[in-house]
């Protein structure tokens, strides 16, 4: 639960960050375009003053130009150049301190705009922003006289206002996205809580169904659920000592619950026969493995149980049934389960046998080491069996159910 909160917060933060970058970037781009246009408008507006009074016929044109230019260069323009209609430079004025700027701009060739067009380019030099502007000059009748080129210095106040405006807008964007994320959090949490409850209810229902199904058959040849509960407890304990993952233990639990579910299809006169089975009868009995596989294969939920259901009567030396698998060909869960199943069958009463004592049962298991049972697993089991036996062999159904509940909870609901 703690994890899911962290996960959601992390996702939301990530979403907030990437959306802020994305939308912030887009806003910044749009703003910059807007600002660019604003600055161009300022520069063009100012330069139009210059052009309106330009008159080709005046003999003292250069002198007038020089005077006008001087006035201009005291304002926002750092550099001012005039070209005739053949794009030949006829005038150049630079404001005091504008030489360095002019040198910079001289490096970049610029195009001459068409009539009515403008060309402009922004430069950031040091902390300051300059805009190079080119305009065609026309007389009152609209005839092309030449070109005006100016380097317009964006003044500090304008620049400052622009920065403030952009920062304000970006801050607003980021804040709105953050507020949205914060508002989403409780919604996601509550949806998620519902989902978790549903999932856990489903899981509980599933575990209950496995228990019910397993117990239904256990009840046929004994009057309690104890065998199923005990073998499941033994199997979990052994698997834990072996260090198996909870995912694998969950499959083992499902397998333990359902290992003999196929006995549901075995006739009473064989299943409940008080004495030894004939060869023919035992051949029928072996079918409980196939029947069991058939039953669980109808549910995807029960797929994990298959290793145990299908292979719990295989033997380590290859002499078991149904496939005659050998050694590690037998799935680990089935090798684990075979040990606990036989141990519990030996120490329990069956319609066909009385229980063996603990020591006798252990001797019988030991004789099966390497032939029936995986010797390494048997060794590990031998190390824990007496405490398992004490814990479970004489406990009643209620106590076993409580213990099993706790173990199942640990592997199904805390993972
Ligand atoms: P189960 O009673 O749950 O026994 C599971 C396994 O425990 C048996 O698999 C066997 O490996 C072992 N086991 C149980 N009792 C004894 C025993 O007295 N001596 C030895 N050495 N091992 C024992 P197995 O043999 O494949 O049997 C599968 C199932 O077939 C048994 O499940 C039981 O339901 C049935 N079954 C086996 N033998 C007899 C029998 O002689 N009479 C009857 N009525 N049913 C039998
Ligand atoms: C039992 O004796 O409890 C039933 C046998 C089994 O399910 O293997
Ligand atoms: C079995 O295959 O589980 C029964 C044979 C044995 O008792 O070792
Ligand atoms: Fe079986």
Tab-separated table of C-alpha atoms and ligand atoms in Angstrom:
chain	number	residue	atom	x	y	z
A	1	UNK	CA	0.000	0.000	0.000
A	2	UNK	CA	2.795	2.397	0.926
A	3	UNK	CA	4.421	1.504	-2.346
A	4	UNK	CA	1.402	2.363	-4.448
A	5	UNK	CA	1.217	5.842	-2.903
A	6	UNK	CA	4.846	6.466	-3.700
A	7	UNK	CA	4.302	5.132	-7.204
A	8	UNK	CA	1.334	7.412	-7.861
A	9	UNK	CA	3.114	10.464	-6.453
A	10	UNK	CA	6.132	9.655	-8.595
A	11	UNK	CA	3.985	9.246	-11.713
A	12	UNK	CA	2.128	12.488	-11.049
A	13	UNK	CA	5.365	14.365	-10.422
A	14	UNK	CA	6.808	12.949	-13.595
A	15	UNK	CA	3.662	13.912	-15.483
A	16	UNK	CA	3.776	17.370	-13.984
A	17	UNK	CA	7.412	17.823	-14.952
A	18	UNK	CA	7.038	16.590	-18.502
A	19	UNK	CA	3.812	18.500	-19.100
A	20	UNK	CA	5.423	21.624	-17.658
A	21	UNK	CA	8.377	21.206	-19.986
A	22	UNK	CA	6.167	20.472	-22.971
A	23	UNK	CA	3.502	23.122	-22.482
A	24	UNK	CA	6.002	25.553	-20.955
A	25	UNK	CA	8.209	25.083	-24.009
A	26	UNK	CA	5.293	25.680	-26.364
A	27	UNK	CA	4.213	28.774	-24.460
A	28	UNK	CA	7.763	30.070	-24.437
A	29	UNK	CA	8.012	29.517	-28.187
A	30	UNK	CA	4.747	31.357	-28.853
A	31	UNK	CA	5.710	34.166	-26.489
A	32	UNK	CA	9.065	34.577	-28.159
A	33	UNK	CA	7.365	34.884	-31.527
A	34	UNK	CA	5.030	37.469	-30.065
A	35	UNK	CA	7.868	39.417	-28.496
A	36	UNK	CA	9.807	39.243	-31.725
A	37	UNK	CA	6.869	40.738	-33.574
A	38	UNK	CA	6.457	43.431	-30.918
A	39	UNK	CA	10.086	44.430	-31.163
A	40	UNK	CA	9.942	44.429	-34.935
A	41	UNK	CA	6.877	46.651	-34.821
A	42	UNK	CA	8.730	49.057	-32.538
A	43	UNK	CA	11.774	49.130	-34.796
A	44	UNK	CA	9.776	49.443	-37.997
A	45	UNK	CA	7.573	52.166	-36.550
A	46	UNK	CA	10.584	54.170	-35.551
A	47	UNK	CA	12.389	53.678	-38.833
A	48	UNK	CA	9.319	54.763	-40.841
A	49	UNK	CA	9.821	58.241	-39.395
A	50	UNK	CA	13.086	58.251	-41.142
A	51	UNK	CA	11.886	57.140	-44.496
A	52	UNK	CA	8.861	59.286	-45.006
A	53	UNK	CA	10.782	62.462	-45.596
A	54	UNK	CA	13.481	60.994	-47.758
A	55	UNK	CA	13.439	62.756	-51.070
A	56	UNK	CA	15.624	61.848	-54.007
A	57	UNK	CA	15.378	65.233	-55.718
A	58	UNK	CA	17.005	67.149	-52.906
A	59	UNK	CA	20.484	68.295	-53.691
A	60	UNK	CA	21.485	68.475	-50.090
A	61	UNK	CA	20.152	65.029	-49.506
A	62	UNK	CA	23.339	63.769	-47.866
A	63	UNK	CA	23.429	66.625	-45.469
A	64	UNK	CA	19.833	66.148	-44.450
A	65	UNK	CA	20.430	62.455	-44.170
A	66	UNK	CA	23.399	63.013	-41.939
A	67	UNK	CA	21.376	65.264	-39.648
A	68	UNK	CA	18.485	62.894	-39.473
A	69	UNK	CA	20.788	59.977	-38.902
A	70	UNK	CA	22.563	61.735	-36.075
A	71	UNK	CA	19.234	62.320	-34.400
A	72	UNK	CA	18.319	58.706	-34.954
A	73	UNK	CA	21.520	57.391	-33.541
A	74	UNK	CA	20.815	59.187	-30.304
A	75	UNK	CA	17.668	57.085	-29.961
A	76	UNK	CA	17.290	53.326	-30.174
A	77	UNK	CA	19.357	52.771	-33.293
A	78	UNK	CA	23.008	51.871	-32.773
A	79	UNK	CA	23.911	51.512	-36.431
A	80	UNK	CA	22.236	52.990	-39.442
A	81	UNK	CA	23.061	52.306	-43.079
A	82	UNK	CA	21.417	53.492	-46.264
A	83	UNK	CA	21.618	51.911	-49.667
A	84	UNK	CA	20.460	53.251	-53.014
A	85	UNK	CA	18.063	51.344	-55.221
A	86	UNK	CA	21.028	49.413	-56.622
A	87	UNK	CA	21.908	48.196	-53.120
A	88	UNK	CA	25.008	50.317	-53.045
A	89	UNK	CA	25.773	51.772	-49.652
A	90	UNK	CA	25.437	55.533	-49.657
A	91	UNK	CA	25.502	56.271	-45.966
A	92	UNK	CA	26.664	54.753	-42.715
A	93	UNK	CA	26.313	56.146	-39.219
A	94	UNK	CA	27.316	54.554	-35.975
A	95	UNK	CA	26.341	55.828	-32.563
A	96	UNK	CA	29.096	56.425	-30.018
A	97	UNK	CA	30.039	53.048	-28.560
A	98	UNK	CA	28.255	51.232	-31.382
A	99	UNK	CA	31.458	50.256	-33.251
A	100	UNK	CA	31.783	46.871	-31.569
A	101	UNK	CA	28.187	46.088	-32.350
A	102	UNK	CA	28.619	47.137	-35.959
A	103	UNK	CA	31.638	44.838	-36.263
A	104	UNK	CA	29.577	41.931	-35.050
A	105	UNK	CA	26.824	42.579	-37.563
A	106	UNK	CA	29.258	43.130	-40.411
A	107	UNK	CA	30.160	39.419	-40.102
A	108	UNK	CA	26.705	38.357	-41.162
A	109	UNK	CA	25.623	38.942	-44.748
A	110	UNK	CA	21.987	39.904	-44.984
A	111	UNK	CA	19.491	39.806	-47.819
A	112	UNK	CA	17.680	42.864	-49.126
A	113	UNK	CA	13.940	42.618	-48.705
A	114	UNK	CA	11.489	42.998	-51.565
A	115	UNK	CA	9.356	46.111	-51.838
A	116	UNK	CA	6.945	46.156	-48.864
A	117	UNK	CA	8.891	43.338	-47.210
A	118	UNK	CA	11.094	43.543	-44.158
A	119	UNK	CA	14.005	41.517	-42.988
A	120	UNK	CA	14.948	41.245	-39.348
A	121	UNK	CA	17.148	39.139	-37.142
A	122	UNK	CA	17.702	39.199	-33.409
A	123	UNK	CA	21.089	39.062	-31.763
A	124	UNK	CA	21.875	38.696	-28.123
A	125	UNK	CA	25.208	40.299	-27.340
A	126	UNK	CA	26.233	40.259	-23.739
A	127	UNK	CA	23.052	40.907	-21.794
A	128	UNK	CA	21.501	43.012	-24.503
A	129	UNK	CA	19.179	42.233	-27.363
A	130	UNK	CA	19.664	43.848	-30.747
A	131	UNK	CA	17.467	43.617	-33.762
A	132	UNK	CA	18.841	44.066	-37.233
A	133	UNK	CA	16.109	45.501	-39.478
A	134	UNK	CA	16.088	46.024	-43.221
A	135	UNK	CA	13.375	47.974	-44.971
A	136	UNK	CA	12.906	49.191	-48.519
A	137	UNK	CA	12.633	52.982	-48.780
A	138	UNK	CA	9.953	54.396	-50.999
A	139	UNK	CA	8.950	57.872	-52.013
A	140	UNK	CA	5.390	59.150	-51.668
A	141	UNK	CA	4.382	57.621	-54.982
A	142	UNK	CA	5.665	54.242	-53.871
A	143	UNK	CA	8.787	54.156	-56.027
A	144	UNK	CA	11.790	52.336	-54.591
A	145	UNK	CA	14.468	54.741	-53.439
A	146	UNK	CA	16.809	52.425	-51.643
A	147	UNK	CA	17.126	50.510	-48.432
A	148	UNK	CA	17.328	51.305	-44.783
A	149	UNK	CA	19.304	49.081	-42.448
A	150	UNK	CA	19.336	49.698	-38.743
A	151	UNK	CA	20.454	47.920	-35.635
A	152	UNK	CA	17.811	48.580	-33.071
A	153	UNK	CA	18.725	48.240	-29.447
A	154	UNK	CA	15.926	46.894	-27.310
A	155	UNK	CA	16.051	49.020	-24.208
A	156	UNK	CA	16.521	47.546	-20.772
A	157	UNK	CA	13.033	48.376	-19.576
A	158	UNK	CA	11.332	46.733	-22.534
A	159	UNK	CA	13.556	43.710	-22.073
A	160	UNK	CA	12.794	43.570	-18.385
A	161	UNK	CA	9.038	43.782	-18.998
A	162	UNK	CA	9.259	41.024	-21.550
A	163	UNK	CA	11.152	38.808	-19.120
A	164	UNK	CA	8.680	39.451	-16.340
A	165	UNK	CA	5.791	38.689	-18.688
A	166	UNK	CA	7.325	35.394	-19.826
A	167	UNK	CA	8.226	34.311	-16.312
A	168	UNK	CA	4.724	35.138	-15.116
A	169	UNK	CA	3.117	33.139	-17.913
A	170	UNK	CA	5.416	30.153	-17.400
A	171	UNK	CA	4.815	30.231	-13.668
A	172	UNK	CA	1.074	30.221	-14.265
A	173	UNK	CA	1.318	27.257	-16.652
A	174	UNK	CA	3.436	25.240	-14.232
A	175	UNK	CA	1.163	26.109	-11.304
A	176	UNK	CA	-2.018	25.137	-13.146
A	177	UNK	CA	-0.534	21.781	-14.123
A	178	UNK	CA	0.637	21.199	-10.556
A	179	UNK	CA	-2.803	21.984	-9.166
A	180	UNK	CA	-4.331	19.558	-11.665
A	181	UNK	CA	-1.899	16.847	-10.562
A	182	UNK	CA	-2.639	17.503	-6.897
A	183	UNK	CA	-6.366	17.288	-7.591
A	184	UNK	CA	-5.899	14.025	-9.486
A	185	UNK	CA	-4.068	12.384	-6.595
A	186	UNK	CA	-7.034	11.660	-4.288
A	187	UNK	CA	-9.104	10.538	-7.275
A	188	UNK	CA	-6.477	8.050	-8.337
A	189	UNK	CA	-5.980	6.894	-4.765
A	190	UNK	CA	-9.670	6.232	-4.263
A	191	UNK	CA	-10.026	4.462	-7.627
A	192	UNK	CA	-6.951	2.456	-6.810
A	193	UNK	CA	-8.272	1.557	-3.386
A	194	UNK	CA	-11.419	0.190	-5.009
A	195	UNK	CA	-9.334	-1.760	-7.463
A	196	UNK	CA	-7.125	-3.202	-4.755
A	197	UNK	CA	-10.162	-4.262	-2.778
A	198	UNK	CA	-11.677	-5.886	-5.841
A	199	UNK	CA	-8.431	-7.665	-6.668
A	200	UNK	CA	-7.991	-8.871	-3.142
A	201	UNK	CA	-11.617	-10.038	-2.981
A	202	UNK	CA	-11.106	-11.921	-6.229
A	203	UNK	CA	-7.893	-13.443	-4.933
A	204	UNK	CA	-9.538	-14.434	-1.679
A	205	UNK	CA	-12.417	-15.943	-3.607
A	206	UNK	CA	-9.974	-17.832	-5.754
A	207	UNK	CA	-8.053	-19.215	-2.789
A	208	UNK	CA	-11.346	-20.144	-1.140
A	209	UNK	CA	-12.447	-21.994	-4.263
A	210	UNK	CA	-9.194	-23.938	-4.400
A	211	UNK	CA	-9.673	-24.831	-0.752
A	212	UNK	CA	-13.278	-25.873	-1.300
A	213	UNK	CA	-12.450	-27.950	-4.357
A	214	UNK	CA	-9.517	-29.651	-2.648
A	215	UNK	CA	-11.475	-30.285	0.509
A	216	UNK	CA	-14.441	-31.725	-1.371
A	217	UNK	CA	-12.361	-34.637	-2.563
A	218	UNK	CA	-10.424	-34.948	0.704
A	219	UNK	CA	-13.755	-35.473	2.424
A	220	UNK	CA	-14.520	-38.483	0.326
A	221	UNK	CA	-11.797	-40.743	1.639
A	222	UNK	CA	-11.493	-39.162	5.070
A	223	UNK	CA	-13.986	-37.189	7.049
A	224	UNK	CA	-11.845	-34.063	7.479
A	225	UNK	CA	-9.906	-31.509	5.484
A	226	UNK	CA	-6.856	-32.233	7.592
A	227	UNK	CA	-4.789	-34.080	4.993
A	228	UNK	CA	-5.089	-31.253	2.500
A	229	UNK	CA	-4.358	-28.632	5.145
A	230	UNK	CA	-1.378	-30.514	6.538
A	231	UNK	CA	0.303	-31.247	3.207
A	232	UNK	CA	-0.138	-27.614	2.215
A	233	UNK	CA	1.407	-26.418	5.482
A	234	UNK	CA	4.293	-28.908	5.168
A	235	UNK	CA	4.865	-27.895	1.542
A	236	UNK	CA	4.937	-24.155	2.348
A	237	UNK	CA	7.325	-24.686	5.273
A	238	UNK	CA	9.694	-26.786	3.178
A	239	UNK	CA	9.564	-24.301	0.303
A	240	UNK	CA	10.312	-21.423	2.671
A	241	UNK	CA	13.350	-23.215	4.057
A	242	UNK	CA	14.457	-23.880	0.493
A	243	UNK	CA	14.166	-20.156	-0.200
A	244	UNK	CA	11.560	-20.319	-2.974
A	245	UNK	CA	9.914	-17.114	-4.177
A	246	UNK	CA	6.389	-16.273	-3.080
A	247	UNK	CA	5.255	-16.645	-6.696
A	248	UNK	CA	6.509	-20.220	-6.779
A	249	UNK	CA	5.091	-20.903	-3.324
A	250	UNK	CA	1.695	-19.652	-4.517
A	251	UNK	CA	1.755	-22.277	-7.267
A	252	UNK	CA	2.829	-24.872	-4.736
A	253	UNK	CA	-0.062	-23.928	-2.459
A	254	UNK	CA	-2.553	-24.207	-5.322
A	255	UNK	CA	-0.996	-27.553	-6.249
A	256	UNK	CA	-1.155	-28.816	-2.677
A	257	UNK	CA	-4.819	-27.858	-2.349
A	258	UNK	CA	-5.680	-29.568	-5.605
A	259	UNK	CA	-3.167	-32.402	-5.905
A	260	UNK	CA	-5.730	-35.178	-5.714
A	261	UNK	CA	-8.723	-33.316	-7.156
A	262	UNK	CA	-8.877	-36.050	-9.831
A	263	UNK	CA	-9.907	-38.582	-7.175
A	264	UNK	CA	-13.358	-37.053	-7.594
A	265	UNK	CA	-13.686	-39.309	-10.647
A	266	UNK	CA	-12.543	-42.515	-8.911
A	267	UNK	CA	-15.321	-44.947	-7.950
A	268	UNK	CA	-16.005	-45.450	-4.244
A	269	UNK	CA	-15.362	-49.179	-4.411
A	270	UNK	CA	-11.766	-48.441	-5.355
A	271	UNK	CA	-11.153	-45.145	-3.530
A	272	UNK	CA	-12.678	-46.391	-0.283
A	273	UNK	CA	-11.535	-50.032	-0.526
A	274	UNK	CA	-10.491	-51.026	2.982
A	275	UNK	CA	-7.754	-53.349	1.750
A	276	UNK	CA	-4.983	-53.497	-0.782
A	277	UNK	CA	-5.814	-52.581	-4.410
A	278	UNK	CA	-5.453	-55.153	-7.165
A	279	UNK	CA	-3.259	-54.243	-10.127
A	280	UNK	CA	-6.365	-53.451	-12.197
A	281	UNK	CA	-7.788	-51.320	-9.420
A	282	UNK	CA	-4.512	-49.457	-8.949
A	283	UNK	CA	-4.385	-48.803	-12.699
A	284	UNK	CA	-7.774	-47.099	-12.375
A	285	UNK	CA	-6.545	-45.233	-9.287
A	286	UNK	CA	-3.563	-43.824	-11.177
A	287	UNK	CA	-6.009	-42.082	-13.503
A	288	UNK	CA	-6.671	-39.542	-10.722
A	289	UNK	CA	-3.616	-37.689	-12.047
A	290	UNK	CA	-5.049	-37.351	-15.563
A	291	UNK	CA	-8.489	-36.506	-14.249
A	292	UNK	CA	-6.951	-33.848	-12.028
A	293	UNK	CA	-5.056	-32.242	-14.922
A	294	UNK	CA	-8.256	-32.291	-16.953
A	295	UNK	CA	-10.183	-30.549	-14.183
A	296	UNK	CA	-7.684	-27.774	-13.452
A	297	UNK	CA	-6.991	-27.112	-17.133
A	298	UNK	CA	-10.481	-25.643	-17.349
A	299	UNK	CA	-9.423	-22.652	-15.264
A	300	UNK	CA	-6.659	-20.191	-15.958
A	301	UNK	CA	-6.634	-19.399	-12.241
A	302	UNK	CA	-5.569	-22.937	-11.487
A	303	UNK	CA	-2.793	-23.204	-14.076
A	304	UNK	CA	-0.103	-22.771	-11.416
A	305	UNK	CA	-1.272	-25.948	-9.689
A	306	UNK	CA	-0.486	-28.074	-12.716
A	307	UNK	CA	3.115	-29.055	-11.889
A	308	UNK	CA	1.989	-30.637	-8.646
A	309	UNK	CA	-1.265	-32.138	-9.916
A	310	UNK	CA	0.357	-33.713	-12.966
A	311	UNK	CA	3.656	-34.871	-11.474
A	312	UNK	CA	3.128	-35.596	-7.775
A	313	UNK	CA	3.388	-39.341	-8.342
A	314	UNK	CA	6.566	-39.183	-10.419
A	315	UNK	CA	9.608	-40.726	-8.741
A	316	UNK	CA	13.172	-39.469	-8.743
A	317	UNK	CA	14.501	-42.645	-10.437
A	318	UNK	CA	11.899	-42.464	-13.225
A	319	UNK	CA	9.696	-45.317	-11.975
A	320	UNK	CA	6.668	-43.187	-11.086
A	321	UNK	CA	3.557	-42.271	-13.039
A	322	UNK	CA	2.135	-40.833	-15.345
A	323	UNK	CA	5.140	-39.867	-17.471
A	324	UNK	CA	8.039	-41.660	-15.765
A	325	UNK	CA	10.043	-38.417	-15.517
A	326	UNK	CA	13.462	-38.615	-13.855
A	327	UNK	CA	15.404	-36.375	-11.451
A	328	UNK	CA	15.220	-32.694	-12.314
A	329	UNK	CA	12.860	-33.399	-15.217
A	330	UNK	CA	10.262	-33.522	-12.473
A	331	UNK	CA	9.229	-29.936	-11.656
A	332	UNK	CA	10.598	-28.731	-8.323
A	333	UNK	CA	7.149	-28.130	-6.843
A	334	UNK	CA	6.197	-31.738	-7.639
A	335	UNK	CA	9.415	-33.091	-6.061
A	336	UNK	CA	8.736	-31.050	-2.950
A	337	UNK	CA	5.137	-32.112	-2.849
A	338	UNK	CA	5.843	-35.847	-3.305
A	339	UNK	CA	7.822	-35.852	-0.042
A	340	UNK	CA	5.202	-34.098	2.080
A	341	UNK	CA	2.332	-36.064	0.490
A	342	UNK	CA	3.827	-39.464	1.274
A	343	UNK	CA	4.955	-38.347	4.721
A	344	UNK	CA	1.431	-37.283	5.576
A	345	UNK	CA	-0.149	-40.390	3.964
A	346	UNK	CA	2.160	-42.614	6.019
A	347	UNK	CA	1.493	-40.863	9.314
A	348	UNK	CA	-2.266	-40.695	8.684
A	349	UNK	CA	-5.078	-43.179	8.733
A	350	UNK	CA	-6.396	-44.233	5.327
A	351	UNK	CA	-9.356	-46.464	4.501
A	352	UNK	CA	-6.760	-49.095	3.564
A	353	UNK	CA	-4.196	-48.570	6.337
A	354	UNK	CA	-3.535	-47.495	9.890
A	355	UNK	CA	-1.087	-44.650	10.541
A	356	UNK	CA	2.589	-45.464	10.911
A	357	UNK	CA	4.526	-43.971	13.797
A	358	UNK	CA	6.707	-40.967	13.136
A	359	UNK	CA	10.024	-42.853	13.209
A	360	UNK	CA	8.754	-45.668	11.033
A	361	UNK	CA	7.393	-43.198	8.506
A	362	UNK	CA	10.748	-41.390	8.424
A	363	UNK	CA	12.586	-44.679	7.887
A	364	UNK	CA	10.248	-45.445	4.973
A	365	UNK	CA	10.874	-42.008	3.451
A	366	UNK	CA	14.613	-42.472	3.921
A	367	UNK	CA	14.486	-45.756	2.024
A	368	UNK	CA	12.923	-43.827	-0.853
A	369	UNK	CA	15.785	-41.276	-0.972
A	370	UNK	CA	17.151	-41.110	-4.516
A	371	UNK	CA	14.649	-43.688	-5.774
A	372	UNK	CA	11.286	-42.087	-4.956
A	373	UNK	CA	12.436	-38.757	-3.581
A	374	UNK	CA	14.920	-36.047	-4.489
A	375	UNK	CA	17.668	-36.796	-1.921
A	376	UNK	CA	18.630	-33.151	-1.357
A	377	UNK	CA	15.056	-32.059	-0.778
A	378	UNK	CA	14.513	-35.037	1.522
A	379	UNK	CA	17.565	-34.048	3.530
A	380	UNK	CA	16.204	-30.531	3.994
A	381	UNK	CA	12.799	-31.944	4.892
A	382	UNK	CA	14.362	-34.290	7.464
A	383	UNK	CA	15.872	-31.246	9.149
A	384	UNK	CA	12.489	-29.606	9.776
A	385	UNK	CA	10.102	-32.549	9.869
A	386	UNK	CA	9.924	-33.105	13.626
A	387	UNK	CA	8.884	-29.523	14.332
A	388	UNK	CA	6.386	-29.683	11.444
A	389	UNK	CA	5.002	-32.938	12.799
A	390	UNK	CA	4.604	-31.438	16.261
A	391	UNK	CA	3.000	-28.336	14.837
A	392	UNK	CA	0.474	-30.069	12.616
A	393	UNK	CA	0.006	-33.798	13.048
A	394	UNK	CA	-2.344	-33.665	16.021
A	395	UNK	CA	-3.892	-30.244	15.441
A	396	UNK	CA	-7.605	-30.204	14.672
A	397	UNK	CA	-9.188	-28.795	11.518
A	398	UNK	CA	-9.753	-25.368	13.081
A	399	UNK	CA	-6.178	-24.951	14.265
A	400	UNK	CA	-4.802	-26.181	10.936
A	401	UNK	CA	-7.106	-23.836	9.039
A	402	UNK	CA	-5.899	-20.901	11.149
A	403	UNK	CA	-2.239	-21.748	10.604
A	404	UNK	CA	-2.799	-22.301	6.894
A	405	UNK	CA	-4.691	-19.044	6.609
A	406	UNK	CA	-1.748	-17.193	8.029
A	407	UNK	CA	0.743	-18.872	5.666
A	408	UNK	CA	-1.475	-18.417	2.628
A	409	UNK	CA	-2.013	-14.763	3.553
A	410	UNK	CA	1.712	-14.248	3.767
A	411	UNK	CA	2.342	-15.527	0.247
A	412	UNK	CA	-0.830	-14.423	-1.521
A	413	UNK	CA	-1.667	-11.077	0.027
A	414	UNK	CA	1.613	-9.527	1.145
A	415	UNK	CA	3.565	-9.998	-2.085
B	1	LIG	P1	-2.775	-41.568	-0.689
B	1	LIG	O1	-3.413	-42.478	0.270
B	1	LIG	O2	-2.919	-40.120	-0.456
B	1	LIG	O3	-1.240	-41.895	-0.772
B	1	LIG	C1	-0.313	-41.083	-1.417
B	1	LIG	C2	1.000	-41.764	-1.562
B	1	LIG	O4	1.569	-42.041	-0.283
B	1	LIG	C3	0.891	-43.085	-2.232
B	1	LIG	O5	0.859	-42.948	-3.617
B	1	LIG	C4	2.164	-43.734	-1.731
B	1	LIG	O6	3.277	-43.242	-2.454
B	1	LIG	C5	2.294	-43.232	-0.330
B	1	LIG	N1	1.715	-44.207	0.621
B	1	LIG	C6	0.494	-44.173	1.182
B	1	LIG	N2	0.333	-45.223	2.029
B	1	LIG	C7	1.453	-45.951	1.948
B	1	LIG	C8	1.892	-47.160	2.573
B	1	LIG	O7	1.178	-47.784	3.368
B	1	LIG	N3	3.128	-47.610	2.251
B	1	LIG	C9	3.925	-46.956	1.392
B	1	LIG	N4	5.148	-47.463	1.141
B	1	LIG	N5	3.563	-45.800	0.797
B	1	LIG	C10	2.330	-45.316	1.061
B	1	LIG	P2	0.286	-44.152	-4.527
B	1	LIG	O8	0.783	-45.452	-4.076
B	1	LIG	O9	0.523	-43.782	-5.960
B	1	LIG	O10	-1.212	-44.111	-4.273
B	1	LIG	C11	-2.029	-43.108	-4.750
B	1	LIG	C12	-3.367	-43.203	-4.116
B	1	LIG	O11	-3.966	-44.485	-4.428
B	1	LIG	C13	-3.341	-43.156	-2.600
B	1	LIG	O12	-3.301	-41.835	-2.131
B	1	LIG	C14	-4.633	-43.865	-2.249
B	1	LIG	O13	-5.723	-43.018	-2.399
B	1	LIG	C15	-4.716	-44.923	-3.330
B	1	LIG	N6	-4.135	-46.186	-2.858
B	1	LIG	C16	-2.875	-46.589	-2.955
B	1	LIG	N7	-2.721	-47.854	-2.428
B	1	LIG	C17	-3.952	-48.211	-1.966
B	1	LIG	C18	-4.461	-49.431	-1.359
B	1	LIG	O14	-3.751	-50.427	-1.085
B	1	LIG	N8	-5.794	-49.479	-1.032
B	1	LIG	C19	-6.611	-48.405	-1.331
B	1	LIG	N9	-7.872	-48.492	-0.993
B	1	LIG	N10	-6.171	-47.278	-1.923
B	1	LIG	C20	-4.860	-47.214	-2.247
B	2	LIG	C1	-7.332	-37.595	2.921
B	2	LIG	O1	-6.980	-38.693	3.392
B	2	LIG	O2	-7.478	-36.609	3.639
B	2	LIG	C2	-7.663	-37.493	1.424
B	2	LIG	C3	-6.536	-38.015	0.560
B	2	LIG	C4	-6.033	-37.031	-0.435
B	2	LIG	O3	-6.679	-36.017	-0.670
B	2	LIG	O4	-4.937	-37.265	-1.002
B	3	LIG	C1	4.128	-43.623	-4.928
B	3	LIG	O1	4.396	-43.680	-6.150
B	3	LIG	O2	3.956	-42.499	-4.409
B	3	LIG	C2	3.946	-44.890	-4.103
B	3	LIG	C3	5.207	-45.737	-3.969
B	3	LIG	C4	5.902	-45.579	-2.617
B	3	LIG	O3	5.301	-45.846	-1.582
B	3	LIG	O4	7.094	-45.237	-2.601
B	4	LIG	FE1	-2.249	-38.461	-5.623
